[in-house]
CSV table of C-alpha atoms in Angstrom, one decimal:
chain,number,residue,atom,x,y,z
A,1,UNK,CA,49.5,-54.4,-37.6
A,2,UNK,CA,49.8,-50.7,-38.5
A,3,UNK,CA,53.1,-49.6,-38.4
A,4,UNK,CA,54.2,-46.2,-37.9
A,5,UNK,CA,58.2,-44.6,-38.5
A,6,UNK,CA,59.7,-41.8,-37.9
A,7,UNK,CA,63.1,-40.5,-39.2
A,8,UNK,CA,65.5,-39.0,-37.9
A,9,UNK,CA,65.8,-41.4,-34.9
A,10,UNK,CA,68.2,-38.5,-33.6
A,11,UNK,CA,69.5,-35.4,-34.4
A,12,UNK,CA,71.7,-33.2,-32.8
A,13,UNK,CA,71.9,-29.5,-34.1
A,14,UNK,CA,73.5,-26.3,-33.4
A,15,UNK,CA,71.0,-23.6,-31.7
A,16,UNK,CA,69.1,-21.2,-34.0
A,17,UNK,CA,68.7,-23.9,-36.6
A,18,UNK,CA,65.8,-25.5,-38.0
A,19,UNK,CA,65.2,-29.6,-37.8
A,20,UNK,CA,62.5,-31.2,-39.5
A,21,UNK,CA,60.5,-34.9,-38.2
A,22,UNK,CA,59.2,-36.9,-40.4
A,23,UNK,CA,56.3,-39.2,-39.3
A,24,UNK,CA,55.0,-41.7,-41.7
A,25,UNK,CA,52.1,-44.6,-41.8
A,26,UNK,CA,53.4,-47.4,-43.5
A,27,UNK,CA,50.7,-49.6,-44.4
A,28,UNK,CA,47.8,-47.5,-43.6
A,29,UNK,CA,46.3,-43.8,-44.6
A,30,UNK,CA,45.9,-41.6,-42.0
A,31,UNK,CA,44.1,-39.2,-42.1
A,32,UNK,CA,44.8,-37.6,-38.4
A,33,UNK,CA,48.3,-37.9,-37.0
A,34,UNK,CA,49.3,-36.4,-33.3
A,35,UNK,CA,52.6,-35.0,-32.4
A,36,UNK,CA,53.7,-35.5,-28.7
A,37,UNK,CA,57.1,-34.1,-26.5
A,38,UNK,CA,58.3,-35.8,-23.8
A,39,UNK,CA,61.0,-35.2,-21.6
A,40,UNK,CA,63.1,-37.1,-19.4
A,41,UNK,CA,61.0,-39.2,-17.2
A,42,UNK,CA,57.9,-37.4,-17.7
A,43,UNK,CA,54.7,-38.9,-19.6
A,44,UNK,CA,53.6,-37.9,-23.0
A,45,UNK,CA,52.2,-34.5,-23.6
A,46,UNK,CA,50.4,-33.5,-26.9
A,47,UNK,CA,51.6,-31.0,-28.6
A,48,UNK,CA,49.4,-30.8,-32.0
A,49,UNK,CA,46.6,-32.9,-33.9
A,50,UNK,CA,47.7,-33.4,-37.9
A,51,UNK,CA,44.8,-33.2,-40.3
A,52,UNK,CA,45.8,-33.7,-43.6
A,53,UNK,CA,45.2,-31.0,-46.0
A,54,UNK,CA,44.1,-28.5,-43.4
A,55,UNK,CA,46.1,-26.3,-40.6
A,56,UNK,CA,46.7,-28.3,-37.3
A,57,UNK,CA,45.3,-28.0,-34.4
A,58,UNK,CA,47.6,-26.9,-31.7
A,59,UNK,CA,47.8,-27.2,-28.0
A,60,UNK,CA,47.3,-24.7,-25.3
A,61,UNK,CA,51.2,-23.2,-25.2
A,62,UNK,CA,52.5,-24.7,-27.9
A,63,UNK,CA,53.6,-22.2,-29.8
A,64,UNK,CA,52.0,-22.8,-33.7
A,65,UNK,CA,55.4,-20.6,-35.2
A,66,UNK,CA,57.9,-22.7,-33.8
A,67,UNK,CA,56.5,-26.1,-34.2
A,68,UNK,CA,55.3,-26.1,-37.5
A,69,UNK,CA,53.5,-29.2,-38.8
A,70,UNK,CA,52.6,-30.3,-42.6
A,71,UNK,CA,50.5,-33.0,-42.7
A,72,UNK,CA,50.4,-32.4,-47.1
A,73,UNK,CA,49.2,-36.6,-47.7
A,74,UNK,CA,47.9,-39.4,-46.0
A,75,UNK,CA,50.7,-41.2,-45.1
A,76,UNK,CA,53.4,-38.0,-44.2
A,77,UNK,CA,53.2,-35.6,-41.8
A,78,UNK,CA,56.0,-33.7,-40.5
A,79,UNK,CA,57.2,-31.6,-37.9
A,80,UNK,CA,59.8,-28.7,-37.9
A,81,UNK,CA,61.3,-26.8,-35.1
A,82,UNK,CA,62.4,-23.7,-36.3
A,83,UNK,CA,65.7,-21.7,-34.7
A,84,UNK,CA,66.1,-24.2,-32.7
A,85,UNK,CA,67.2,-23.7,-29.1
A,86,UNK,CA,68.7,-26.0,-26.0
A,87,UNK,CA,65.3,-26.0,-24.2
A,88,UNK,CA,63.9,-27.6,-27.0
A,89,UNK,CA,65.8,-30.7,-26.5
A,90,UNK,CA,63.3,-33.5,-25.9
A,91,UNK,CA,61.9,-36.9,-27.5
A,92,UNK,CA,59.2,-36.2,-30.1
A,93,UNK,CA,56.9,-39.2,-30.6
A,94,UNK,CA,54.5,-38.8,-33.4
A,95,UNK,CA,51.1,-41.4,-33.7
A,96,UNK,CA,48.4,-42.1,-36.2
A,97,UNK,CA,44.9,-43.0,-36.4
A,98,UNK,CA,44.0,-46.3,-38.3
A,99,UNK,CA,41.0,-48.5,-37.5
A,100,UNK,CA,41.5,-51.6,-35.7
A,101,UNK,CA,38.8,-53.7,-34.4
A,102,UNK,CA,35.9,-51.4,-35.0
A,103,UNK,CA,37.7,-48.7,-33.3
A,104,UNK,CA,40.1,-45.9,-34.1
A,105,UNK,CA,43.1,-46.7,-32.7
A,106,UNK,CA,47.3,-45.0,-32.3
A,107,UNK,CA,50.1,-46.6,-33.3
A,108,UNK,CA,53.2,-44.9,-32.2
A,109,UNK,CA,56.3,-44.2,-34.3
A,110,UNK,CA,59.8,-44.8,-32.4
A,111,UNK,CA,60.2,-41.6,-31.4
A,112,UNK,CA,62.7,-38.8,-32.3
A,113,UNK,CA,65.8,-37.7,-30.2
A,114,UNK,CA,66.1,-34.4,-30.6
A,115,UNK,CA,69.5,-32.4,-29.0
A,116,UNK,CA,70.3,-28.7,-29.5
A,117,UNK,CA,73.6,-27.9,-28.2
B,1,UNK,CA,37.5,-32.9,-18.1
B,2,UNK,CA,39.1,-36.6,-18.5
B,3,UNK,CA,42.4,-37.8,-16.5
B,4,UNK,CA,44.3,-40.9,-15.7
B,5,UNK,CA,45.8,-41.2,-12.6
B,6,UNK,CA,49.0,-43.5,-12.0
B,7,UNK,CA,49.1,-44.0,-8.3
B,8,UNK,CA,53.0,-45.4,-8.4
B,9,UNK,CA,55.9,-43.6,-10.1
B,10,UNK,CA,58.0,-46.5,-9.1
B,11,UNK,CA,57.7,-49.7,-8.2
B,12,UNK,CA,60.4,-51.6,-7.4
B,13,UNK,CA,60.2,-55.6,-7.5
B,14,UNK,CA,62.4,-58.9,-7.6
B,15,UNK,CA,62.3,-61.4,-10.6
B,16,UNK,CA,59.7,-63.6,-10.5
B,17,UNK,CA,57.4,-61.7,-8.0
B,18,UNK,CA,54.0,-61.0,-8.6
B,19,UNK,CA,53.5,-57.2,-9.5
B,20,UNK,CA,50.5,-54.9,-10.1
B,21,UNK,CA,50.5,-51.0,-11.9
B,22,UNK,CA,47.5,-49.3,-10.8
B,23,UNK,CA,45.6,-47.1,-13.2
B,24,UNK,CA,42.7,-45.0,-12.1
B,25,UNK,CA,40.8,-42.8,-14.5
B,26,UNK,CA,38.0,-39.9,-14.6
B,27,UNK,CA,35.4,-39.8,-17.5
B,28,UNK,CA,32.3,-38.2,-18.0
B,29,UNK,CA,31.8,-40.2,-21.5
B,30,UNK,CA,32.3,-43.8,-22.2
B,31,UNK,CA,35.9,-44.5,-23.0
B,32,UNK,CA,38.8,-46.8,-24.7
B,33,UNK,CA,41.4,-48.2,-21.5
B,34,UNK,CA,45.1,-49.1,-23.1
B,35,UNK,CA,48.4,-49.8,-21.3
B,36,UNK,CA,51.6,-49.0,-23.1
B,37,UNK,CA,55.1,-50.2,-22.4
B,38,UNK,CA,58.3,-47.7,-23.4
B,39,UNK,CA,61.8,-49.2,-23.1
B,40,UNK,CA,64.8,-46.7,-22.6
B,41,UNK,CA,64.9,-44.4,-26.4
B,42,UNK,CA,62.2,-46.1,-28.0
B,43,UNK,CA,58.6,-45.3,-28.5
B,44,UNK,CA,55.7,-46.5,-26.9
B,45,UNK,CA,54.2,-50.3,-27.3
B,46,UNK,CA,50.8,-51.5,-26.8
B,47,UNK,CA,50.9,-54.3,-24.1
B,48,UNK,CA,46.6,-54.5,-24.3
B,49,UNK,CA,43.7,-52.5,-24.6
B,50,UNK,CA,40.0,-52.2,-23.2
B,51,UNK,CA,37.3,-51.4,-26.2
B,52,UNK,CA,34.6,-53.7,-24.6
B,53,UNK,CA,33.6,-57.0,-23.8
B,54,UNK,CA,35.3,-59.0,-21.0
B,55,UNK,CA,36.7,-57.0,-18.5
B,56,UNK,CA,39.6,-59.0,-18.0
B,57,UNK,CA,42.1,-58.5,-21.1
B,58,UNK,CA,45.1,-60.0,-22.0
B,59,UNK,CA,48.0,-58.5,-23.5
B,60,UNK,CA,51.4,-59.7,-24.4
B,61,UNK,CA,54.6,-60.7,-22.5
B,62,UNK,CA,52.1,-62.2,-19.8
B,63,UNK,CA,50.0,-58.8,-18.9
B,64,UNK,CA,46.7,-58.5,-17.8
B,65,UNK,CA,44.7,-56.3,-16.8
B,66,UNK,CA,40.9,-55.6,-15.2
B,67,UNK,CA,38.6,-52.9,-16.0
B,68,UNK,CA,36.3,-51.8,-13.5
B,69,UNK,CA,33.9,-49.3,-13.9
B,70,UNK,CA,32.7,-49.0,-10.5
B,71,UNK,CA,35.8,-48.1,-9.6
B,72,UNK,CA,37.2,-46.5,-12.6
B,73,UNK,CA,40.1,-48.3,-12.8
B,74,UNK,CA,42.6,-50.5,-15.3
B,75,UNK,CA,45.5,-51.9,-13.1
B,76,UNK,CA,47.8,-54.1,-14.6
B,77,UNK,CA,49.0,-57.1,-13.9
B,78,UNK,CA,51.8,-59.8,-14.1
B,79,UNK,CA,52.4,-62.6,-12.2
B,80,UNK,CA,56.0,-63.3,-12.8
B,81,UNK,CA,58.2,-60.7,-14.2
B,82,UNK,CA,61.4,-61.1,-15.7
B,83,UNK,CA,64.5,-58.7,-16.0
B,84,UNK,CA,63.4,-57.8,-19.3
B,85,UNK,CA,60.2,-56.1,-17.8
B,86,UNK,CA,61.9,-53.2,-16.5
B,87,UNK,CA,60.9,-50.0,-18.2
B,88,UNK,CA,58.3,-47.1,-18.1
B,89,UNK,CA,54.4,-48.0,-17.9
B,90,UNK,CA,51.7,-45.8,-19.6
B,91,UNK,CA,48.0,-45.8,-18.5
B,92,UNK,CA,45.9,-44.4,-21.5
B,93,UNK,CA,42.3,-43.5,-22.1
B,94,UNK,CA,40.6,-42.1,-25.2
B,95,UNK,CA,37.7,-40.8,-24.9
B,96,UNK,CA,36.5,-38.7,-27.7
B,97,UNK,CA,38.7,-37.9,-29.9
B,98,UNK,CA,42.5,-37.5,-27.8
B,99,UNK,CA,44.5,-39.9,-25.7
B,100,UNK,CA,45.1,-38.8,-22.6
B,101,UNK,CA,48.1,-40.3,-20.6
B,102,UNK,CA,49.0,-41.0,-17.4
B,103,UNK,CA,52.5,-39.6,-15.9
B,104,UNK,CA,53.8,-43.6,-15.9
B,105,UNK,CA,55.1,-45.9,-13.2
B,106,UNK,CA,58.6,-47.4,-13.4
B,107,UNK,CA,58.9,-51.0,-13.3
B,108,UNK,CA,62.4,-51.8,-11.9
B,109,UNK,CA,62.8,-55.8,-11.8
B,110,UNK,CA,65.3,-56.7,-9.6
B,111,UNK,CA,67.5,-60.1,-9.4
């Protein structure tokens, strides 16, 4: 099946940084990926749809300067929170689009753990 | 507007019981049911999935689940669970172009 990864699994940085996600298809292109947050014990929200080789498409109050996302080929897109700060601690879970089955299914990437101390 | 609705948050139950996750969704447009299972740090896995066909759809580890339109719902099923079933349970729908999710239901499998 399509497999999805994502690296880092976790990071932990110092506040004000900048941490980048990278989400990548390995056996598939895709041509849409999807970036979600979730914190503790809450579901999945989506935070931005990837198009590659155009801007994404943001979320109502996600805020496009602080999450950027590249999404430059069909197998990579990636995510970076700039100056980072403790409230952006969360799991980020990116997904992408491949057909399966006559319909366009997501496969899930591991997820990244991201701590800002 | 589309939703899924998880009626439980948690649901406690003993090995080897029967157990069911409800799912109940709202859709104006025809849409793709799918139950995921998340295990503490990890990502999310696709236990099954509705597209179309047979209403009643198998999925791994011994899930089930039954789609009914008249009542707009997916629950899940299992009729024996084991320890290693604990963890977080995602309702799903895609309808369109985005998956929505629901908030999840928490399996706890107790000895």
């Amino acid at each position: 099946g399509a497999v999805v990864s994502q690296h880092p699994s976790r990071v932990i940085c110092k506040s004000g940084t900048s941490v980048k996600i990278e989400c990548r298809s390995l056996d598939f292109q895709a041509t849409t990926m999807f970036w979600y947050r979730q914190f503790p014990k809450q579901s999945l929200m989506l935070m931005a749809t990837s198009n590659e080789g155009s801007k994404a498409t943001y979320e109502q109050g996600v805020e496009k300067d602080k999450f950027l996302i590249n999404h430059a080929s069909l197998t990579l897109s990636t995510l970076t929170v700039t100056s980072a700060h403790p409230e952006d601690s969360s799991f980020y879970i990116c997904s992408a689009r491949a057909p399966s089955g006559g319909v366009n299914e997501q496969f899930f990437g591991p997820g990244t753990r991201l701590t800002v101390l | 507007a589309q939703s899924v609705t998880q009626l439980d948050s948690q649901v406690p139950v003993f090995e080897e019981a029967p157990v069911e996750l409800r799912c109940n969704y709202s859709s104006s447009v025809s849409v793709y049911l799918f139950w995921y299972v998340q295990y503490p740090n990890q990502g999310l896995q696709l236990l099954l999935k509705y597209l179309s066909g047979s209403t009643l759809v198998k999925g791994i580890n011994g899930f089930e689940a039954e789609f009914n339109k008249s009542q707009t719902s997916f629950h899940l099923r299992k009729p024996s669970v084991h320890i290693s079933d604990t963890a977080e349970y995602f309702c799903a729908l895609t309808g369109g172009f985005k998956t929505i999710f629901g908030a999840g239901t928490r399996l706890f499998v107790k000895a």
